[in-house]
Amino acid sequence: MSENLKRAESLFNRIMNQTNDSASVLNKTPPQKLNIEKTIENTLIQVKKTDHVLPYCWTIWYHSRNKKPKEEEDSNNIVDSYLQTTTELNFIDFNGNNLKNFASLEQLLLILSNIKKTFDLSIGTEFLIFKTGINPVWEDPINAKGGRWIFRFNRNSVEDPIQSRKRVCIIWERLVLKTLTGSLIPDIYSSDIQSLLNTDICGLVLSIRKDEDILSIWNANIPSSKKTANIKSRRILVDSILRIIREADAILSGDESIVYTDNGSTQRVKNVSFEYRIHSDNENTSSHHHNRKCVNKYRNNNNHIKTESIKESK
């Protein structure tokens, strides 16, 4: 397990093992359990009737790998830097309302217009876009049995690092737009497969490192009756992301058409390396189960909830 995730574990453990120390007001008041359905319902209230509603409600998190955690009284207990420095971003919508979660294309475009382009972000910056109710850590109950596709864009292997960062910017924006609008999986696949994969996706992560930019897409590995389903779905997912990369390359090369189609090959694209990792590969068994309980304490629903299901119930 990475040092960041170990520290995230410790924070959840600290929350669960709250003491009666009168000097710590925060420890006396446990966080409220998140009511996901209510949260999505409140988010939909802020969506205009003329807006294009997204299939799911989303939340954007910001993390700085360079930011140091607040000092602990016990110098040996500096173990929660990840969640201390990970913040849910808030935005102001067209009506002046505070926008913590979003559920429409118009809200998404507004948010993207208020965030710096990826090539202007400082080293150590991370953006994490997850379905509302899913925490951006692999210990979350939905993430725990899943994994992630990781795409690395190494700037040391290219002639123009600035152009490489601009390339990643286009790829990231297109990946966000297609994933959140439910159009990531091409129409060459059946609607059932598209629905399954869109449901399986948990979130997207952008990480700006010193020598590389990293994009990753997290999935839950929802159980299937077919043994080969998960393997097949991973291939379809990686192919869909490679299509976006090829689209970005077509844009940068000045092609008249920005829609790139291919034969479904997962052959390598230029200056990109990719791999799939199972979250549990980093698992520390002795603490993993306790940590999942800690995450689960602050949720009341472990399912991906579609916005249309909330609208229909109103």
Coordinates of C-alpha atoms in Angstrom, one line a residue:
M1 CA 0.0 0.0 0.0
S2 CA 1.3 3.5 -0.8
E3 CA 2.3 5.8 2.0
N4 CA -0.6 8.1 1.1
L5 CA -3.2 5.3 1.4
K6 CA -1.6 4.1 4.7
R7 CA -2.0 7.6 6.0
A8 CA -5.6 7.7 4.8
E9 CA -6.1 4.4 6.7
S10 CA -4.8 6.0 9.9
L11 CA -7.2 8.9 9.6
F12 CA -10.2 6.6 9.4
N13 CA -8.8 4.7 12.4
R14 CA -8.4 7.9 14.3
I15 CA -12.0 8.9 13.6
M16 CA -13.3 5.5 14.7
N17 CA -11.3 5.5 17.9
Q18 CA -12.4 8.9 19.1
T19 CA -11.3 9.7 22.6
N20 CA -13.0 11.6 25.4
D21 CA -10.2 14.2 25.5
S22 CA -11.9 17.4 26.4
A23 CA -9.3 19.4 24.6
S24 CA -10.4 17.9 21.3
V25 CA -13.8 19.2 20.2
L26 CA -13.6 17.5 16.8
N27 CA -13.2 14.1 18.4
K28 CA -16.4 14.5 20.4
T29 CA -18.6 15.1 17.3
P30 CA -18.5 12.2 14.8
P31 CA -19.2 13.1 11.1
Q32 CA -22.8 12.6 10.0
K33 CA -23.5 9.7 7.8
L34 CA -23.9 10.8 4.2
N35 CA -27.4 10.3 2.8
I36 CA -26.6 9.8 -0.8
E37 CA -30.1 9.8 -2.2
K38 CA -30.9 13.0 -0.3
T39 CA -27.6 14.6 -1.5
I40 CA -28.4 13.7 -5.2
E41 CA -32.0 15.0 -4.8
N42 CA -30.7 18.3 -3.4
T43 CA -28.2 18.5 -6.3
L44 CA -30.9 17.9 -8.9
I45 CA -33.0 20.7 -7.4
Q46 CA -30.3 23.2 -8.6
V47 CA -30.4 21.8 -12.1
K48 CA -32.5 23.8 -14.6
K49 CA -35.3 22.1 -16.4
T50 CA -33.6 23.0 -19.7
D51 CA -30.3 21.5 -18.6
H52 CA -29.0 18.2 -19.8
V53 CA -29.0 15.9 -16.8
L54 CA -26.0 13.5 -16.4
P55 CA -26.6 9.8 -15.8
Y56 CA -24.9 10.2 -12.4
C57 CA -24.2 12.9 -9.8
W58 CA -20.5 13.7 -9.4
T59 CA -18.1 15.3 -6.9
I60 CA -14.7 16.9 -7.6
W61 CA -11.9 16.6 -5.1
Y62 CA -8.6 18.4 -5.0
H63 CA -5.4 17.1 -3.5
S64 CA -1.9 18.5 -3.3
R65 CA 0.9 16.0 -2.9
N66 CA 3.2 18.9 -1.8
K67 CA 0.9 20.2 1.0
K68 CA 2.0 19.1 4.5
P69 CA -0.6 17.9 7.0
K70 CA -1.4 19.8 10.1
E71 CA 1.0 19.1 13.0
E72 CA -0.1 16.4 15.4
E73 CA 0.5 16.7 19.1
D74 CA 2.1 13.3 18.9
S75 CA 5.0 13.6 16.4
N76 CA 4.8 9.9 15.7
N77 CA 1.2 10.2 14.5
I78 CA 1.7 12.1 11.3
V79 CA -0.2 9.5 9.3
D80 CA -3.3 11.1 7.8
S81 CA -1.8 13.5 5.2
Y82 CA -3.9 12.3 2.3
L83 CA -7.3 13.0 3.6
Q84 CA -6.2 16.1 5.5
T85 CA -5.1 17.6 2.2
T86 CA -7.9 16.3 0.0
T87 CA -10.8 18.7 -0.4
E88 CA -14.2 18.6 -2.1
L89 CA -14.3 21.6 -4.4
N90 CA -17.2 24.0 -4.4
F91 CA -18.3 26.2 -7.3
I92 CA -20.8 29.0 -7.8
D93 CA -23.4 28.3 -10.4
F94 CA -25.1 30.7 -12.8
N95 CA -27.7 31.7 -10.1
G96 CA -25.1 32.3 -7.5
N97 CA -25.8 29.1 -5.6
N98 CA -23.0 27.1 -4.0
L99 CA -22.3 24.0 -6.1
K100 CA -20.7 21.2 -4.2
N101 CA -21.9 18.3 -6.3
F102 CA -23.2 18.5 -9.9
A103 CA -25.5 16.6 -12.1
S104 CA -25.9 18.4 -15.5
L105 CA -23.7 19.0 -18.5
E106 CA -24.1 22.7 -18.1
Q107 CA -22.8 22.6 -14.5
L108 CA -19.9 20.4 -15.7
L109 CA -18.9 22.9 -18.4
L110 CA -19.1 25.8 -15.9
I111 CA -16.9 23.9 -13.5
L112 CA -14.3 23.0 -16.2
S113 CA -14.2 26.7 -17.3
N114 CA -13.3 27.7 -13.7
I115 CA -10.5 25.2 -13.3
K116 CA -7.0 25.8 -14.6
K117 CA -5.9 23.9 -17.7
T118 CA -3.9 20.9 -16.8
F119 CA -0.7 22.3 -18.4
D120 CA -1.0 25.3 -16.0
L121 CA -1.3 23.2 -12.8
S122 CA 1.6 23.0 -10.5
I123 CA 3.6 19.8 -9.9
G124 CA 1.9 17.7 -7.2
T125 CA -1.7 18.7 -8.1
E126 CA -4.3 16.0 -8.2
F127 CA -8.0 16.2 -9.4
L128 CA -10.3 13.4 -8.4
I129 CA -13.8 13.2 -10.0
F130 CA -15.9 10.5 -8.4
K131 CA -19.6 9.6 -8.4
T132 CA -21.2 11.4 -5.4
G133 CA -21.0 9.1 -2.4
I134 CA -17.8 7.3 -3.4
N135 CA -14.7 8.4 -1.5
P136 CA -11.6 8.8 -3.7
V137 CA -9.7 6.1 -1.8
W138 CA -9.5 2.4 -2.7
E139 CA -10.8 1.4 0.8
D140 CA -14.2 2.7 -0.1
P141 CA -16.6 -0.3 -0.2
I142 CA -17.4 0.3 -3.9
N143 CA -13.8 0.8 -4.8
A144 CA -12.4 -2.0 -2.6
K145 CA -12.9 -4.9 -5.0
G146 CA -12.2 -2.9 -8.1
G147 CA -9.1 -1.6 -9.8
R148 CA -8.0 1.2 -12.1
W149 CA -6.5 1.7 -15.6
I150 CA -3.4 3.9 -15.3
F151 CA -2.1 5.9 -18.3
R152 CA 1.3 7.5 -17.9
F153 CA 2.5 10.3 -20.2
N154 CA 6.3 10.6 -19.5
R155 CA 7.6 14.1 -20.4
N156 CA 11.3 12.9 -20.4
S157 CA 10.7 10.8 -23.4
V158 CA 9.4 13.6 -25.7
E159 CA 11.1 16.4 -27.5
D160 CA 8.6 19.1 -26.3
P161 CA 7.4 18.6 -22.7
I162 CA 5.1 21.6 -23.0
Q163 CA 3.3 20.1 -26.0
S164 CA 3.0 16.8 -24.1
R165 CA 1.2 18.6 -21.3
K166 CA -1.2 20.2 -23.8
R167 CA -1.8 16.8 -25.2
V168 CA -2.7 15.5 -21.8
C169 CA -5.0 18.5 -21.3
I170 CA -7.1 17.6 -24.4
I171 CA -7.2 13.9 -23.4
W172 CA -8.3 14.7 -19.8
E173 CA -11.0 17.1 -20.9
R174 CA -12.4 14.7 -23.5
L175 CA -12.2 11.8 -21.0
V176 CA -14.1 13.7 -18.4
L177 CA -16.8 14.9 -20.8
K178 CA -17.3 11.4 -22.4
T179 CA -17.2 9.6 -19.1
L180 CA -19.6 11.9 -17.2
T181 CA -22.1 12.1 -20.1
G182 CA -22.2 8.3 -20.4
S183 CA -20.7 8.3 -23.9
L184 CA -17.3 6.9 -23.2
I185 CA -18.1 3.4 -24.6
P186 CA -18.5 3.6 -28.4
D187 CA -21.9 2.7 -30.0
I188 CA -20.3 -0.4 -31.7
Y189 CA -21.0 -2.1 -28.4
S190 CA -24.5 -3.1 -27.3
S191 CA -26.5 -0.8 -25.0
D192 CA -26.2 -3.5 -22.3
I193 CA -22.4 -3.5 -22.4
Q194 CA -22.4 0.3 -22.4
S195 CA -24.7 0.5 -19.4
L196 CA -22.7 -2.1 -17.5
L197 CA -19.4 -0.3 -18.0
N198 CA -20.8 3.1 -17.3
T199 CA -22.3 1.8 -14.1
D200 CA -19.0 0.1 -13.2
I201 CA -17.0 3.3 -13.5
C202 CA -16.3 4.9 -10.1
G203 CA -14.2 7.9 -10.9
L204 CA -11.3 9.6 -12.8
V205 CA -8.0 10.9 -11.4
L206 CA -5.5 13.4 -12.9
S207 CA -2.1 13.5 -11.2
I208 CA 0.6 16.0 -12.2
R209 CA 4.0 14.7 -11.3
K210 CA 7.5 16.0 -11.8
D211 CA 8.3 14.0 -14.9
E212 CA 4.9 12.7 -16.0
D213 CA 1.2 13.3 -16.1
I214 CA -1.0 10.3 -15.0
L215 CA -4.6 9.7 -15.9
S216 CA -6.5 6.8 -14.3
I217 CA -10.0 5.6 -14.4
W218 CA -11.3 3.6 -11.5
N219 CA -13.9 0.8 -11.7
A220 CA -15.7 -1.4 -9.2
N221 CA -15.5 -4.7 -11.0
I222 CA -19.2 -5.4 -10.5
P223 CA -19.8 -9.1 -10.2
S224 CA -21.0 -10.8 -13.4
S225 CA -22.4 -14.3 -14.0
K226 CA -19.9 -14.8 -16.8
K227 CA -16.3 -15.5 -15.7
T228 CA -14.8 -13.7 -18.6
A229 CA -17.0 -10.6 -18.3
N230 CA -14.5 -8.6 -16.2
I231 CA -11.6 -9.3 -18.5
K232 CA -13.6 -8.4 -21.5
S233 CA -15.0 -5.2 -19.9
R234 CA -11.4 -4.1 -19.1
R235 CA -10.4 -4.5 -22.7
I236 CA -13.4 -2.5 -23.9
L237 CA -12.7 0.2 -21.3
V238 CA -9.0 0.5 -22.2
D239 CA -9.9 0.6 -25.9
S240 CA -12.3 3.4 -25.3
I241 CA -9.6 5.4 -23.5
L242 CA -7.1 4.7 -26.3
R243 CA -9.7 6.0 -28.8
I244 CA -9.8 9.3 -26.9
I245 CA -6.0 9.5 -26.9
R246 CA -6.0 9.0 -30.7
E247 CA -8.7 11.6 -31.1
A248 CA -6.5 14.1 -29.2
D249 CA -3.5 13.3 -31.4
A250 CA -5.7 13.9 -34.5
I251 CA -6.7 17.3 -33.1
L252 CA -3.1 18.2 -32.4
S253 CA -2.0 17.1 -35.9
G254 CA -4.5 19.4 -37.5
D255 CA -6.8 16.8 -38.9
E256 CA -10.1 18.2 -40.1
S257 CA -12.1 15.5 -38.3
I258 CA -11.8 15.2 -34.5
V259 CA -13.8 12.0 -34.4
Y260 CA -11.4 9.1 -34.6
T261 CA -12.6 5.5 -35.3
D262 CA -10.5 2.4 -35.4
N263 CA -10.9 -1.3 -35.5
G264 CA -10.8 -1.7 -31.7
S265 CA -7.1 -2.5 -31.5
T266 CA -5.4 -1.9 -28.1
Q267 CA -2.0 -1.4 -29.8
R268 CA 0.3 1.1 -28.1
V269 CA -0.1 4.8 -28.9
K270 CA 2.8 7.1 -29.0
N271 CA 4.5 8.1 -25.7
V272 CA 1.9 6.5 -23.5
S273 CA 2.2 3.5 -21.2
F274 CA -0.7 1.9 -19.5
E275 CA -1.5 -0.9 -17.1
Y276 CA -4.4 -2.2 -15.0
R277 CA -4.0 -2.6 -11.3
I278 CA -6.3 -4.3 -8.8
H279 CA -6.7 -2.1 -5.6
S280 CA -6.4 -5.2 -3.4
D281 CA -2.9 -5.8 -4.7
N282 CA -1.9 -3.1 -2.2
E283 CA -4.0 -4.6 0.6
N284 CA -2.7 -5.0 4.1
T285 CA -5.1 -7.6 5.4
S286 CA -4.8 -6.8 9.1
S287 CA -6.0 -3.3 8.6
H288 CA -8.0 -3.5 5.4
H289 CA -11.2 -4.9 6.9
H290 CA -11.2 -2.4 9.8
N291 CA -10.5 0.4 7.4
R292 CA -13.4 -0.6 5.2
K293 CA -15.7 -0.5 8.2
C294 CA -14.4 3.0 8.9
V295 CA -15.3 4.2 5.4
N296 CA -18.6 2.4 5.5
K297 CA -19.6 4.1 8.7
Y298 CA -20.2 7.4 6.9
R299 CA -22.3 6.0 4.1
N300 CA -25.8 4.6 4.0
N301 CA -25.8 3.2 0.5
N302 CA -23.1 1.2 -1.4
N303 CA -24.8 1.4 -4.8
H304 CA -24.2 3.6 -7.8
I305 CA -27.4 5.7 -7.8
K306 CA -28.5 7.1 -11.2
T307 CA -30.0 10.6 -11.3
E308 CA -33.0 9.4 -13.3
S309 CA -33.9 7.0 -10.4
I310 CA -34.1 10.0 -8.1
K311 CA -36.1 12.0 -10.5
E312 CA -38.6 9.2 -11.1
S313 CA -39.2 8.8 -7.4
K314 CA -40.0 12.5 -6.8

